[in-house]
Amino acid sequence: MRTYADAEAARHWRATIADAQAGDRQALDELVAGWLPLVYNIVGRALNGHADVDDVVQETMLRAVDNLGSLRDPDSFRSWLVAIAMRQIRDRARRRTTQPLDESVPQDDAADFAELTVLRLQLEGQRREVAEAVRWLDDEDRQLLSLWWLEVAGELTRRELAAAVGVSRQHAAVRVQRVKERLEVSRGIVRALDGACPDLRELTARWNGRPDSVWRKRLARHIRGCGYCGDPRESVVPAERLLVGIALVPVPAGFTISLALGGKTAAAATATASAGWSAKVLTALTKPAVAVTAGATLAAGGAYVVVQTPEDPPSRASVVPTAASTPALSPAPSPSASPSPSSSVTQEKTALYGSVVDAVDSAPAPDSPPAALPQRPAAGVTSSGGAHAIMNHRGDSVTLSGQGYVLVRWQISPQYRSGGLVMPSWTGLRGKLFHVASGGGRRMDDPAGGTDSTATGMGSKTTGFIVLPSGTQQMWQNEYFYLTGSVTLTVNERGADYGLSVFPTTWDAVEKDVTSGPAQGARRYGLVRDTGGDDTPVPQYVTRETPADPATVPQASRV
């Protein structure tokens, strides 16, 4: 049902588009910033977060700005923009045919879009299952699903979906139904891997943990014939019901890099191309249809987003587009304006604790002694799991309270199930938690010795390897933490087998393990991260919140 608010939003966007076509800088700012999240979601899901996402989003927005003057009907803006995005996705696929890439794994620093969807929208249960199942779809299916997802979520219409794909509505219905069927098969795979039977564990022992069509068929065949893996154990809700009203994944906070040029004109900005401006951005800025002053931002990879300069007039009243209005957009925040160096903005000073997060380091050379370990006050830590808690299953947890040191010992079993590792998380933190040292004589990726040169603590070529999430700190056999307060540690084991032994310890025991030198046969000393102050790193997966699913704690947390 079309409401008064929907009609108002539609009128607002028609006026904004018309003003942008007439050369209104502020209208173009609003148009580009308002539609970036929709394009980002379509491209991100279609490419599953591949490194090319930034480039495709950039090209889509540039083409939209460049050709805005040719759009005759503002009411068709949304379908026109979506069609541009889909053409860029298909063009990218054609360009890649001569150099096939493994599309199942994000390249470089790009994040898996299924993981981003789960973490940023805090999806749980079967909604999370649907998001993760997308990894198992082929490229063409993911492209269509990226549109169908937004249709079900209320961001697109079926007419717009069909137009973007270039088929009739009847043909689009047939294709969508096929994708839904393959999505349901993929959901079954996600469920089965979450609690694999012994036969499935044996089957996946040779799997590298990367979803592809070959393994999708193998696993689906096993599930169809397995009474345990084929039993959903709860009523399965259709995907379209799970996705109704779901928000767009927000554009990453670090997505934009400001290159604002103050009040320079577009013509004058041409002279600055050597400083890093994209020639296509400059071309778009100087087109008669969108003659604007050059105060712009290049998003990661080069995407164009206009930002306001200090001379800009106040922003227009914010109107959030809805599915019922002509353009569709979820209530995601728009990129904020870049402050001018000359503006006097008082920034509130924040506490240092929690601003330094443990990060990926290089392994120290064997026999390289670490720095001295500072000694912190310790009254003792109590554990809900007793003096020595052993956690081997997903969802196992232990709550620690008090003041002192805690040892977390890793037990990884790739011979039973290799693949992607979901890191354990620290939740419900009250007080402070530091990552003070690593020990045990070896990092988990150190060679294990013996006849197999590929074997490490993370697995081997024969059994398969445990794979860490991108950007996660490599673990040592023993990891030491200092707590003053209380916190809960939870095992989030999913695609790979691992367990944790957790027990309170003392500074003397930590110091002996980390700084006293390797025992006979060990490869390394330990590594000290404690500075003795509030700038000692906090663990990568820690939060003061208590989420329903601890696995949703984001990597590189700030507490």
C-alpha positions as a Python dict, from the first residue, in 0.01 Angstrom:
ca = {
    (1, 'M'): (0, 0, 0),
    (2, 'R'): (143, 336, -104),
    (3, 'T'): (147, 580, 187),
    (4, 'Y'): (167, 958, 203),
    (5, 'A'): (530, 929, 320),
    (6, 'D'): (611, 711, 18),
    (7, 'A'): (460, 967, -218),
    (8, 'E'): (655, 1246, -48),
    (9, 'A'): (980, 1050, -80),
    (10, 'A'): (911, 984, -449),
    (11, 'R'): (848, 1356, -512),
    (12, 'H'): (1165, 1444, -322),
    (13, 'W'): (1380, 1213, -534),
    (14, 'R'): (1223, 1326, -859),
    (15, 'A'): (1310, 1683, -767),
    (16, 'T'): (1662, 1585, -659),
    (17, 'I'): (1729, 1403, -986),
    (18, 'A'): (1594, 1692, -1192),
    (19, 'D'): (1808, 1943, -998),
    (20, 'A'): (2119, 1727, -1041),
    (21, 'Q'): (2056, 1708, -1416),
    (22, 'A'): (2030, 2087, -1422),
    (23, 'G'): (2374, 2119, -1262),
    (24, 'D'): (2284, 2156, -892),
    (25, 'R'): (2597, 2050, -705),
    (26, 'Q'): (2416, 1984, -376),
    (27, 'A'): (2153, 1768, -547),
    (28, 'L'): (2424, 1559, -713),
    (29, 'D'): (2597, 1518, -377),
    (30, 'E'): (2276, 1385, -223),
    (31, 'L'): (2198, 1160, -518),
    (32, 'V'): (2538, 989, -527),
    (33, 'A'): (2567, 950, -150),
    (34, 'G'): (2209, 824, -118),
    (35, 'W'): (2240, 551, -380),
    (36, 'L'): (2589, 421, -303),
    (37, 'P'): (2463, 166, -43),
    (38, 'L'): (2220, 7, -291),
    (39, 'V'): (2488, -29, -558),
    (40, 'Y'): (2739, -155, -300),
    (41, 'N'): (2498, -430, -188),
    (42, 'I'): (2418, -545, -541),
    (43, 'V'): (2781, -560, -650),
    (44, 'G'): (2914, -692, -318),
    (45, 'R'): (2671, -985, -307),
    (46, 'A'): (2704, -1064, -679),
    (47, 'L'): (3084, -1084, -649),
    (48, 'N'): (3083, -1216, -290),
    (49, 'G'): (3312, -939, -168),
    (50, 'H'): (3585, -999, -428),
    (51, 'A'): (3851, -728, -452),
    (52, 'D'): (3692, -610, -778),
    (53, 'V'): (3384, -491, -586),
    (54, 'D'): (3535, -146, -530),
    (55, 'D'): (3622, -107, -898),
    (56, 'V'): (3278, -219, -1018),
    (57, 'V'): (3102, 14, -771),
    (58, 'Q'): (3327, 295, -888),
    (59, 'E'): (3254, 233, -1255),
    (60, 'T'): (2880, 209, -1190),
    (61, 'M'): (2864, 541, -1006),
    (62, 'L'): (3085, 713, -1260),
    (63, 'R'): (2871, 594, -1550),
    (64, 'A'): (2556, 705, -1369),
    (65, 'V'): (2700, 1053, -1310),
    (66, 'D'): (2838, 1070, -1663),
    (67, 'N'): (2506, 975, -1826),
    (68, 'L'): (2263, 1141, -1586),
    (69, 'G'): (2174, 1402, -1845),
    (70, 'S'): (2042, 1129, -2078),
    (71, 'L'): (1787, 1002, -1823),
    (72, 'R'): (1450, 1128, -1947),
    (73, 'D'): (1221, 994, -1675),
    (74, 'P'): (1332, 1051, -1312),
    (75, 'D'): (1080, 785, -1204),
    (76, 'S'): (1294, 523, -1379),
    (77, 'F'): (1616, 625, -1200),
    (78, 'R'): (1630, 322, -971),
    (79, 'S'): (1587, 60, -1246),
    (80, 'W'): (1826, 258, -1468),
    (81, 'L'): (2096, 259, -1197),
    (82, 'V'): (2050, -111, -1117),
    (83, 'A'): (2078, -197, -1486),
    (84, 'I'): (2408, -5, -1505),
    (85, 'A'): (2539, -201, -1205),
    (86, 'M'): (2444, -536, -1360),
    (87, 'R'): (2611, -443, -1690),
    (88, 'Q'): (2931, -358, -1505),
    (89, 'I'): (2916, -690, -1320),
    (90, 'R'): (2873, -882, -1647),
    (91, 'D'): (3146, -679, -1818),
    (92, 'R'): (3379, -760, -1534),
    (93, 'A'): (3299, -1132, -1573),
    (94, 'R'): (3379, -1118, -1945),
    (95, 'R'): (3708, -940, -1880),
    (96, 'R'): (3806, -1214, -1635),
    (97, 'T'): (3738, -1509, -1866),
    (98, 'T'): (4095, -1511, -1997),
    (99, 'Q'): (4237, -1525, -1643),
    (100, 'P'): (4003, -1731, -1425),
    (101, 'L'): (4013, -1649, -1056),
    (102, 'D'): (3898, -1848, -756),
    (103, 'E'): (3580, -1653, -691),
    (104, 'S'): (3504, -1840, -370),
    (105, 'V'): (3774, -1659, -177),
    (106, 'P'): (3797, -1279, -149),
    (107, 'Q'): (4125, -1148, -288),
    (108, 'D'): (4372, -912, -120),
    (109, 'D'): (4200, -724, 164),
    (110, 'A'): (3845, -768, 39),
    (111, 'A'): (3603, -920, 286),
    (112, 'D'): (3373, -1213, 215),
    (113, 'F'): (3034, -1046, 162),
    (114, 'A'): (2845, -1328, 333),
    (115, 'E'): (3052, -1264, 646),
    (116, 'L'): (2997, -889, 617),
    (117, 'T'): (2622, -948, 589),
    (118, 'V'): (2619, -1162, 903),
    (119, 'L'): (2839, -932, 1111),
    (120, 'R'): (2706, -592, 1008),
    (121, 'L'): (2340, -689, 1020),
    (122, 'Q'): (2389, -910, 1329),
    (123, 'L'): (2208, -1200, 1160),
    (124, 'E'): (2130, -1507, 1367),
    (125, 'G'): (1980, -1851, 1320),
    (126, 'Q'): (1828, -1921, 979),
    (127, 'R'): (1889, -1566, 853),
    (128, 'R'): (2258, -1624, 911),
    (129, 'E'): (2229, -1961, 736),
    (130, 'V'): (2082, -1796, 424),
    (131, 'A'): (2362, -1538, 412),
    (132, 'E'): (2630, -1807, 439),
    (133, 'A'): (2462, -2030, 181),
    (134, 'V'): (2523, -1763, -85),
    (135, 'R'): (2890, -1867, -89),
    (136, 'W'): (2791, -2198, -250),
    (137, 'L'): (2617, -2045, -552),
    (138, 'D'): (2778, -2005, -894),
    (139, 'D'): (2858, -1658, -1033),
    (140, 'E'): (2546, -1628, -1248),
    (141, 'D'): (2321, -1742, -963),
    (142, 'R'): (2480, -1491, -725),
    (143, 'Q'): (2418, -1211, -972),
    (144, 'L'): (2047, -1289, -989),
    (145, 'L'): (2029, -1354, -614),
    (146, 'S'): (2180, -1011, -544),
    (147, 'L'): (1869, -862, -706),
    (148, 'W'): (1616, -1110, -569),
    (149, 'W'): (1752, -1053, -215),
    (150, 'L'): (1675, -682, -253),
    (151, 'E'): (1337, -755, -407),
    (152, 'V'): (1234, -968, -109),
    (153, 'A'): (1381, -711, 131),
    (154, 'G'): (1156, -447, -27),
    (155, 'E'): (1427, -250, -209),
    (156, 'L'): (1342, -349, -569),
    (157, 'T'): (1034, -452, -764),
    (158, 'R'): (1004, -761, -983),
    (159, 'R'): (972, -533, -1286),
    (160, 'E'): (1305, -369, -1197),
    (161, 'L'): (1468, -707, -1139),
    (162, 'A'): (1357, -833, -1479),
    (163, 'A'): (1470, -512, -1650),
    (164, 'A'): (1814, -531, -1489),
    (165, 'V'): (1860, -892, -1603),
    (166, 'G'): (1718, -814, -1947),
    (167, 'V'): (1437, -1071, -1953),
    (168, 'S'): (1058, -1070, -1928),
    (169, 'R'): (888, -1087, -1589),
    (170, 'Q'): (771, -1442, -1668),
    (171, 'H'): (1123, -1556, -1755),
    (172, 'A'): (1258, -1378, -1447),
    (173, 'A'): (1012, -1574, -1230),
    (174, 'V'): (1144, -1904, -1372),
    (175, 'R'): (1507, -1806, -1315),
    (176, 'V'): (1440, -1683, -963),
    (177, 'Q'): (1270, -2012, -876),
    (178, 'R'): (1575, -2208, -992),
    (179, 'V'): (1808, -1990, -787),
    (180, 'K'): (1585, -2036, -481),
    (181, 'E'): (1605, -2414, -523),
    (182, 'R'): (1986, -2405, -540),
    (183, 'L'): (1991, -2168, -241),
    (184, 'E'): (1789, -2420, -37),
    (185, 'V'): (2037, -2696, -130),
    (186, 'S'): (2319, -2467, -16),
    (187, 'R'): (2138, -2395, 312),
    (188, 'G'): (2129, -2769, 373),
    (189, 'I'): (2506, -2784, 322),
    (190, 'V'): (2563, -2502, 572),
    (191, 'R'): (2346, -2682, 830),
    (192, 'A'): (2519, -3017, 773),
    (193, 'L'): (2870, -2872, 805),
    (194, 'D'): (2767, -2702, 1127),
    (195, 'G'): (2720, -3041, 1294),
    (196, 'A'): (2878, -3290, 1055),
    (197, 'C'): (2831, -3664, 1101),
    (198, 'P'): (3144, -3888, 1101),
    (199, 'D'): (3093, -3982, 735),
    (200, 'L'): (3069, -3618, 632),
    (201, 'R'): (3382, -3536, 830),
    (202, 'E'): (3565, -3812, 647),
    (203, 'L'): (3431, -3687, 313),
    (204, 'T'): (3545, -3330, 379),
    (205, 'A'): (3892, -3430, 506),
    (206, 'R'): (4029, -3355, 158),
    (207, 'W'): (3829, -3032, 115),
    (208, 'N'): (4019, -2703, 130),
    (209, 'G'): (3726, -2520, 289),
    (210, 'R'): (3647, -2311, -19),
    (211, 'P'): (3291, -2353, -152),
    (212, 'D'): (3265, -2446, -520),
    (213, 'S'): (3020, -2625, -750),
    (214, 'V'): (3206, -2958, -738),
    (215, 'W'): (3194, -2981, -360),
    (216, 'R'): (2839, -2849, -356),
    (217, 'K'): (2731, -3150, -563),
    (218, 'R'): (2935, -3395, -352),
    (219, 'L'): (2800, -3264, -23),
    (220, 'A'): (2444, -3240, -151),
    (221, 'R'): (2463, -3604, -263),
    (222, 'H'): (2581, -3711, 83),
    (223, 'I'): (2309, -3508, 257),
    (224, 'R'): (2033, -3661, 44),
    (225, 'G'): (2142, -4010, 154),
    (226, 'C'): (2224, -3933, 518),
    (227, 'G'): (1952, -3953, 779),
    (228, 'Y'): (2151, -3736, 1021),
    (229, 'C'): (2279, -3460, 789),
    (230, 'G'): (1951, -3450, 595),
    (231, 'D'): (1745, -3392, 908),
    (232, 'P'): (1704, -3014, 952),
    (233, 'R'): (1629, -3072, 1326),
    (234, 'E'): (1394, -2770, 1318),
    (235, 'S'): (1131, -2626, 1089),
    (236, 'V'): (1301, -2459, 790),
    (237, 'V'): (1161, -2115, 714),
    (238, 'P'): (1159, -2021, 342),
    (239, 'A'): (1433, -1773, 253),
    (240, 'E'): (1191, -1511, 123),
    (241, 'R'): (1021, -1493, 463),
    (242, 'L'): (1355, -1455, 638),
    (243, 'L'): (1467, -1167, 417),
    (244, 'V'): (1152, -954, 429),
    (245, 'G'): (1240, -604, 547),
    (246, 'I'): (1608, -687, 603),
    (247, 'A'): (1838, -384, 587),
    (248, 'L'): (2112, -317, 338),
    (249, 'V'): (2466, -399, 447),
    (250, 'P'): (2616, -59, 539),
    (251, 'V'): (2900, 70, 325),
    (252, 'P'): (3221, 10, 526),
    (253, 'A'): (3325, 300, 745),
    (254, 'G'): (3671, 304, 586),
    (255, 'F'): (3532, 290, 233),
    (256, 'T'): (3609, 654, 145),
    (257, 'I'): (3936, 841, 127),
    (258, 'S'): (3881, 1214, 116),
    (259, 'L'): (4043, 1412, -164),
    (260, 'A'): (3833, 1727, -118),
    (261, 'L'): (3956, 2021, -323),
    (262, 'G'): (3780, 2301, -140),
    (263, 'G'): (3607, 2553, -363),
    (264, 'K'): (3797, 2487, -686),
    (265, 'T'): (3593, 2461, -1001),
    (266, 'A'): (3579, 2145, -1207),
    (267, 'A'): (3783, 2314, -1479),
    (268, 'A'): (4057, 2411, -1235),
    (269, 'A'): (4054, 2062, -1087),
    (270, 'T'): (4177, 1921, -1419),
    (271, 'A'): (4520, 2056, -1339),
    (272, 'T'): (4537, 1834, -1031),
    (273, 'A'): (4500, 1506, -1219),
    (274, 'S'): (4866, 1426, -1159),
    (275, 'A'): (4793, 1431, -784),
    (276, 'G'): (4584, 1118, -814),
    (277, 'W'): (4245, 1224, -956),
    (278, 'S'): (4083, 967, -1182),
    (279, 'A'): (4047, 1096, -1537),
    (280, 'K'): (3697, 947, -1547),
    (281, 'V'): (3599, 1137, -1233),
    (282, 'L'): (3721, 1461, -1385),
    (283, 'T'): (3536, 1385, -1707),
    (284, 'A'): (3216, 1324, -1511),
    (285, 'L'): (3262, 1642, -1311),
    (286, 'T'): (3306, 1858, -1622),
    (287, 'K'): (3012, 1717, -1822),
    (288, 'P'): (2756, 1992, -1896),
    (289, 'A'): (2473, 1783, -1750),
    (290, 'V'): (2643, 1774, -1411),
    (291, 'A'): (2855, 2090, -1397),
    (292, 'V'): (2961, 2095, -1030),
    (293, 'T'): (3243, 2241, -824),
    (294, 'A'): (3508, 1987, -743),
    (295, 'G'): (3483, 1877, -384),
    (296, 'A'): (3483, 1501, -412),
    (297, 'T'): (3584, 1182, -245),
    (298, 'L'): (3739, 878, -406),
    (299, 'A'): (3610, 563, -241),
    (300, 'A'): (3843, 268, -193),
    (301, 'G'): (3940, 160, -544),
    (302, 'G'): (3834, 498, -683),
    (303, 'A'): (3457, 523, -647),
    (304, 'Y'): (3318, 875, -679),
    (305, 'V'): (3128, 1032, -391),
    (306, 'V'): (3081, 1408, -366),
    (307, 'V'): (3133, 1572, -27),
    (308, 'Q'): (3054, 1924, 91),
    (309, 'T'): (3314, 2196, 122),
    (310, 'P'): (3302, 2462, 399),
    (311, 'E'): (3134, 2705, 156),
    (312, 'D'): (2846, 2465, 87),
    (313, 'P'): (2499, 2564, 203),
    (314, 'P'): (2332, 2352, 471),
    (315, 'S'): (2223, 2005, 361),
    (316, 'R'): (1874, 1945, 231),
    (317, 'A'): (1623, 1788, 463),
    (318, 'S'): (1702, 1419, 473),
    (319, 'V'): (1442, 1198, 309),
    (320, 'V'): (1504, 823, 328),
    (321, 'P'): (1386, 649, 10),
    (322, 'T'): (1166, 344, 57),
    (323, 'A'): (1072, 47, -157),
    (324, 'A'): (738, 208, -240),
    (325, 'S'): (898, 531, -356),
    (326, 'T'): (1071, 541, -693),
    (327, 'P'): (1429, 497, -566),
    (328, 'A'): (1476, 232, -296),
    (329, 'L'): (1725, 246, -14),
    (330, 'S'): (1740, 105, 337),
    (331, 'P'): (1799, 341, 628),
    (332, 'A'): (2177, 319, 607),
    (333, 'P'): (2392, 618, 702),
    (334, 'S'): (2517, 838, 421),
    (335, 'P'): (2889, 919, 397),
    (336, 'S'): (2964, 1214, 617),
    (337, 'A'): (3124, 1532, 495),
    (338, 'S'): (3500, 1563, 527),
    (339, 'P'): (3588, 1840, 774),
    (340, 'S'): (3801, 2126, 648),
    (341, 'P'): (4150, 2156, 803),
    (342, 'S'): (4062, 2516, 890),
    (343, 'S'): (3740, 2431, 1072),
    (344, 'S'): (3755, 2452, 1449),
    (345, 'V'): (3606, 2125, 1566),
    (346, 'T'): (3657, 2022, 1927),
    (347, 'Q'): (3707, 1648, 1947),
    (348, 'E'): (3632, 1479, 2273),
    (349, 'K'): (3934, 1291, 2405),
    (350, 'T'): (3869, 921, 2445),
    (351, 'A'): (4031, 676, 2681),
    (352, 'L'): (4333, 491, 2542),
    (353, 'Y'): (4217, 150, 2657),
    (354, 'G'): (4059, -45, 2374),
    (355, 'S'): (4206, 171, 2098),
    (356, 'V'): (4493, -73, 2032),
    (357, 'V'): (4387, -414, 1900),
    (358, 'D'): (4612, -715, 1863),
    (359, 'A'): (4720, -731, 1499),
    (360, 'V'): (4891, -970, 1263),
    (361, 'D'): (5263, -988, 1337),
    (362, 'S'): (5560, -1156, 1174),
    (363, 'A'): (5684, -1467, 1349),
    (364, 'P'): (6005, -1393, 1539),
    (365, 'A'): (6309, -1595, 1440),
    (366, 'P'): (6376, -1912, 1642),
    (367, 'D'): (6591, -1851, 1950),
    (368, 'S'): (6510, -1478, 1952),
    (369, 'P'): (6434, -1388, 2316),
    (370, 'P'): (6128, -1165, 2363),
    (371, 'A'): (6100, -843, 2561),
    (372, 'A'): (6056, -867, 2938),
    (373, 'L'): (5702, -929, 3060),
    (374, 'P'): (5566, -650, 3283),
    (375, 'Q'): (5411, -775, 3607),
    (376, 'R'): (5055, -660, 3676),
    (377, 'P'): (4864, -681, 4006),
    (378, 'A'): (4695, -1019, 4049),
    (379, 'A'): (4444, -1113, 4319),
    (380, 'G'): (4339, -1427, 4132),
    (381, 'V'): (4088, -1529, 3866),
    (382, 'T'): (3801, -1772, 3913),
    (383, 'S'): (3655, -1975, 3629),
    (384, 'S'): (3306, -2118, 3584),
    (385, 'G'): (3478, -2418, 3427),
    (386, 'G'): (3701, -2486, 3726),
    (387, 'A'): (4079, -2492, 3738),
    (388, 'H'): (4105, -2650, 3393),
    (389, 'A'): (3813, -2606, 3153),
    (390, 'I'): (3819, -2802, 2826),
    (391, 'M'): (3590, -2676, 2549),
    (392, 'N'): (3560, -2889, 2236),
    (393, 'H'): (3224, -2796, 2084),
    (394, 'R'): (3066, -2491, 1929),
    (395, 'G'): (2886, -2289, 2193),
    (396, 'D'): (3097, -2415, 2484),
    (397, 'S'): (3187, -2122, 2707),
    (398, 'V'): (3356, -2029, 3031),
    (399, 'T'): (3311, -1713, 3239),
    (400, 'L'): (3621, -1570, 3406),
    (401, 'S'): (3615, -1320, 3692),
    (402, 'G'): (3875, -1145, 3905),
    (403, 'Q'): (4216, -993, 3854),
    (404, 'G'): (4503, -1186, 3707),
    (405, 'Y'): (4634, -1402, 3422),
    (406, 'V'): (4453, -1660, 3207),
    (407, 'L'): (4600, -1924, 2975),
    (408, 'V'): (4413, -2030, 2660),
    (409, 'R'): (4572, -2336, 2500),
    (410, 'W'): (4487, -2430, 2141),
    (411, 'Q'): (4405, -2787, 2034),
    (412, 'I'): (4348, -2798, 1658),
    (413, 'S'): (4244, -3126, 1490),
    (414, 'P'): (4256, -3085, 1109),
    (415, 'Q'): (4269, -3463, 1067),
    (416, 'Y'): (3901, -3469, 1164),
    (417, 'R'): (3783, -3155, 991),
    (418, 'S'): (3990, -2892, 817),
    (419, 'G'): (3857, -2574, 662),
    (420, 'G'): (3770, -2221, 770),
    (421, 'L'): (3811, -2146, 1139),
    (422, 'V'): (3567, -1917, 1320),
    (423, 'M'): (3763, -1757, 1602),
    (424, 'P'): (3652, -1781, 1967),
    (425, 'S'): (3515, -1459, 2110),
    (426, 'W'): (3521, -1269, 2440),
    (427, 'T'): (3179, -1122, 2524),
    (428, 'G'): (3007, -936, 2807),
    (429, 'L'): (3334, -775, 2913),
    (430, 'R'): (3319, -579, 3237),
    (431, 'G'): (3647, -409, 3321),
    (432, 'K'): (3956, -460, 3108),
    (433, 'L'): (4108, -747, 2911),
    (434, 'F'): (4455, -744, 2755),
    (435, 'H'): (4642, -986, 2528),
    (436, 'V'): (4973, -990, 2709),
    (437, 'A'): (5184, -1270, 2562),
    (438, 'S'): (5207, -1582, 2344),
    (439, 'G'): (5405, -1894, 2428),
    (440, 'G'): (5418, -2270, 2420),
    (441, 'G'): (5734, -2282, 2213),
    (442, 'R'): (5572, -2249, 1870),
    (443, 'R'): (5321, -2068, 1654),
    (444, 'M'): (5050, -2289, 1510),
    (445, 'D'): (5181, -2234, 1158),
    (446, 'D'): (5532, -2350, 1246),
    (447, 'P'): (5650, -2672, 1073),
    (448, 'A'): (5564, -2973, 1284),
    (449, 'G'): (5870, -3173, 1180),
    (450, 'G'): (5874, -3537, 1074),
    (451, 'T'): (5869, -3668, 719),
    (452, 'D'): (5587, -3443, 592),
    (453, 'S'): (5739, -3104, 512),
    (454, 'T'): (5391, -2952, 465),
    (455, 'A'): (5272, -3038, 817),
    (456, 'T'): (5219, -2755, 1067),
    (457, 'G'): (5002, -2710, 1373),
    (458, 'M'): (4731, -2597, 1129),
    (459, 'G'): (4728, -2923, 930),
    (460, 'S'): (4905, -3069, 629),
    (461, 'K'): (4863, -3122, 258),
    (462, 'T'): (4729, -3470, 329),
    (463, 'T'): (4468, -3384, 592),
    (464, 'G'): (4392, -3029, 481),
    (465, 'F'): (4466, -2705, 664),
    (466, 'I'): (4282, -2491, 915),
    (467, 'V'): (4226, -2151, 750),
    (468, 'L'): (4208, -1833, 958),
    (469, 'P'): (3975, -1545, 870),
    (470, 'S'): (4152, -1275, 670),
    (471, 'G'): (4343, -1037, 898),
    (472, 'T'): (4330, -1261, 1206),
    (473, 'Q'): (4635, -1291, 1428),
    (474, 'Q'): (4806, -1630, 1401),
    (475, 'M'): (4777, -1820, 1731),
    (476, 'W'): (5057, -1970, 1934),
    (477, 'Q'): (5016, -2294, 2128),
    (478, 'N'): (4962, -2093, 2447),
    (479, 'E'): (4797, -1752, 2450),
    (480, 'Y'): (4803, -1544, 2770),
    (481, 'F'): (4557, -1274, 2873),
    (482, 'Y'): (4527, -1040, 3170),
    (483, 'L'): (4181, -972, 3311),
    (484, 'T'): (4056, -727, 3567),
    (485, 'G'): (3680, -768, 3583),
    (486, 'S'): (3475, -1043, 3416),
    (487, 'V'): (3433, -1182, 3064),
    (488, 'T'): (3296, -1491, 2886),
    (489, 'L'): (3503, -1685, 2633),
    (490, 'T'): (3303, -1889, 2378),
    (491, 'V'): (3415, -2149, 2123),
    (492, 'N'): (3263, -2075, 1781),
    (493, 'E'): (3388, -2389, 1604),
    (494, 'R'): (3211, -2435, 1269),
    (495, 'G'): (3406, -2531, 959),
    (496, 'A'): (3712, -2670, 1137),
    (497, 'D'): (3774, -2877, 1448),
    (498, 'Y'): (3943, -2708, 1739),
    (499, 'G'): (3920, -2701, 2116),
    (500, 'L'): (4041, -2469, 2389),
    (501, 'S'): (4184, -2548, 2731),
    (502, 'V'): (4127, -2251, 2961),
    (503, 'F'): (4253, -2203, 3311),
    (504, 'P'): (4372, -1928, 3544),
    (505, 'T'): (4747, -1899, 3580),
    (506, 'T'): (5011, -1674, 3738),
    (507, 'W'): (5260, -1416, 3621),
    (508, 'D'): (5545, -1651, 3719),
    (509, 'A'): (5406, -1928, 3497),
    (510, 'V'): (5359, -1690, 3204),
    (511, 'E'): (5708, -1544, 3245),
    (512, 'K'): (5863, -1892, 3263),
    (513, 'D'): (5686, -2012, 2948),
    (514, 'V'): (5743, -1697, 2744),
    (515, 'T'): (6083, -1565, 2847),
    (516, 'S'): (6283, -1853, 2993),
    (517, 'G'): (6377, -2005, 2660),
    (518, 'P'): (6247, -2298, 2461),
    (519, 'A'): (6248, -2644, 2610),
    (520, 'Q'): (6428, -2931, 2442),
    (521, 'G'): (6293, -2968, 2088),
    (522, 'A'): (6080, -2652, 2091),
    (523, 'R'): (6133, -2402, 1810),
    (524, 'R'): (6081, -2065, 1970),
    (525, 'Y'): (6070, -1848, 2273),
    (526, 'G'): (5740, -1670, 2322),
    (527, 'L'): (5627, -1322, 2227),
    (528, 'V'): (5547, -1040, 2472),
    (529, 'R'): (5281, -786, 2373),
    (530, 'D'): (5226, -624, 2713),
    (531, 'T'): (5361, -269, 2743),
    (532, 'G'): (5253, -241, 3105),
    (533, 'G'): (5003, 33, 3020),
    (534, 'D'): (4662, 89, 2872),
    (535, 'D'): (4810, 69, 2522),
    (536, 'T'): (4866, -306, 2554),
    (537, 'P'): (4658, -472, 2278),
    (538, 'V'): (4310, -605, 2347),
    (539, 'P'): (4208, -936, 2181),
    (540, 'Q'): (4083, -912, 1823),
    (541, 'Y'): (3739, -1059, 1902),
    (542, 'V'): (3612, -887, 2217),
    (543, 'T'): (3301, -687, 2301),
    (544, 'R'): (3118, -551, 2601),
    (545, 'E'): (2794, -667, 2441),
    (546, 'T'): (2641, -1012, 2484),
    (547, 'P'): (2518, -1110, 2136),
    (548, 'A'): (2280, -1403, 2088),
    (549, 'D'): (2545, -1562, 1867),
    (550, 'P'): (2899, -1489, 1995),
    (551, 'A'): (3038, -1571, 1649),
    (552, 'T'): (2905, -1233, 1532),
    (553, 'V'): (3166, -1040, 1733),
    (554, 'P'): (3358, -843, 1467),
    (555, 'Q'): (3729, -889, 1414),
    (556, 'A'): (3947, -600, 1534),
    (557, 'S'): (3698, -497, 1803),
    (558, 'R'): (3712, -166, 1983),
    (559, 'V'): (3602, -182, 2345),
}
